[in-house]
XYZ file of C-alpha atoms in Angstrom:
117
model
C 22.934 -17.233 11.000
C 22.291 -17.760 7.182
C 26.346 -18.225 6.548
C 26.128 -20.241 9.926
C 23.653 -22.620 8.925
C 25.270 -23.142 5.455
C 28.743 -23.652 6.946
C 27.312 -25.976 9.459
C 25.365 -28.200 7.145
C 28.032 -28.440 4.442
C 30.628 -29.939 7.635
C 27.741 -31.726 9.604
C 28.606 -30.190 12.768
C 29.336 -26.685 14.372
C 32.385 -26.107 16.447
C 32.928 -22.671 17.948
C 35.793 -21.929 15.618
C 33.369 -22.560 12.430
C 30.794 -20.439 14.163
C 33.097 -17.749 14.583
C 34.578 -18.055 10.889
C 30.825 -18.128 9.931
C 30.140 -14.391 11.853
C 33.336 -13.351 10.313
C 32.521 -13.783 6.653
C 29.003 -12.423 7.642
C 30.604 -9.181 8.596
C 33.725 -9.111 6.453
C 32.190 -9.282 3.173
C 29.882 -6.310 3.536
C 32.369 -4.218 5.042
C 34.986 -5.147 2.383
C 32.003 -4.115 -0.263
C 31.702 -0.561 2.058
C 35.347 -0.018 1.801
C 35.240 -0.382 -1.678
C 33.944 2.663 -2.009
C 30.309 4.076 -2.410
C 29.584 3.835 -5.674
C 29.446 -0.156 -5.294
C 27.927 -0.312 -1.642
C 25.203 2.609 -1.812
C 23.219 1.208 -4.672
C 23.661 -2.560 -3.085
C 22.183 -0.883 0.077
C 19.414 0.596 -1.785
C 18.115 -2.479 -3.429
C 18.277 -4.351 -0.243
C 16.345 -1.895 1.550
C 13.236 -1.103 -1.003
C 12.489 -4.314 -3.170
C 12.768 -6.924 0.088
C 10.587 -4.552 2.382
C 7.981 -4.190 -0.361
C 7.980 -7.975 -1.045
C 7.971 -8.973 2.604
C 5.754 -6.359 4.232
C 3.159 -5.748 1.591
C 2.972 -8.386 -1.145
C 3.819 -11.191 0.632
C 0.948 -10.829 3.579
C -1.772 -9.794 0.898
C -1.062 -12.959 -0.993
C -1.205 -15.243 1.880
C -4.313 -13.949 3.199
C -5.857 -14.297 -0.580
C -4.259 -17.777 -0.534
C -5.612 -18.657 3.230
C -9.122 -17.321 2.473
C -9.449 -19.411 -0.633
C -8.473 -22.568 1.043
C -10.865 -22.028 4.123
C -13.899 -21.407 1.664
C -12.869 -24.673 -0.458
C -12.414 -26.713 2.989
C -16.079 -25.073 4.014
C -17.558 -26.230 0.682
C -16.397 -29.566 1.115
C -17.850 -29.914 4.553
C -21.283 -28.825 3.059
C -20.914 -24.985 4.504
C -22.512 -22.348 2.077
C -22.957 -18.557 2.675
C -26.264 -19.112 3.879
C -24.396 -20.709 7.277
C -22.801 -17.310 7.630
C -22.380 -17.744 11.404
C -20.304 -20.701 11.061
C -18.181 -19.054 8.308
C -17.412 -16.036 10.056
C -16.299 -17.988 13.066
C -14.100 -20.598 10.921
C -12.362 -17.603 8.753
C -10.958 -14.433 10.850
C -11.585 -11.018 9.292
C -8.515 -9.329 10.272
C -8.089 -7.028 7.695
C -11.410 -5.054 7.114
C -12.971 -4.987 3.539
C -12.925 -8.343 2.421
C -10.864 -9.220 -0.747
C -10.747 -5.795 -2.301
C -8.688 -4.153 0.277
C -6.339 -7.384 0.428
C -6.058 -6.924 -3.362
C -5.803 -3.229 -3.064
C -2.688 -3.991 -0.765
C -1.258 -6.296 -3.178
C -1.245 -4.037 -6.260
C 0.108 -1.001 -4.184
C 3.010 -3.184 -2.926
C 3.618 -4.368 -6.722
C 3.667 -0.626 -7.785
C 6.417 -0.080 -5.227
C 8.433 -2.639 -6.242
C 8.084 -1.707 -9.844
C 8.776 2.138 -9.355
């Protein structure tokens, strides 16, 4: 759909023929690269599987949780809610990942290690 969105935004409208052309491009380019030989296609396939997966499923969620927790703490501090109001804080900050920030930081470091290796 990414190629389709580019084609449609470039021409300002999407006819069925442009959608079909975009779908053809989406399938044709990887097929041509695969036909050129495994020496080109297999490294591209290995790259597309390892790095985006580690970043998408490892690093991004951990960083998002850290940023979200920091923003919620800042908003609570602006409202005058401190750590002594623990029930209020816990009701406003859901804990999906147990262990606090240390667990999330460990997950982020492990995903950076996967990307670096």
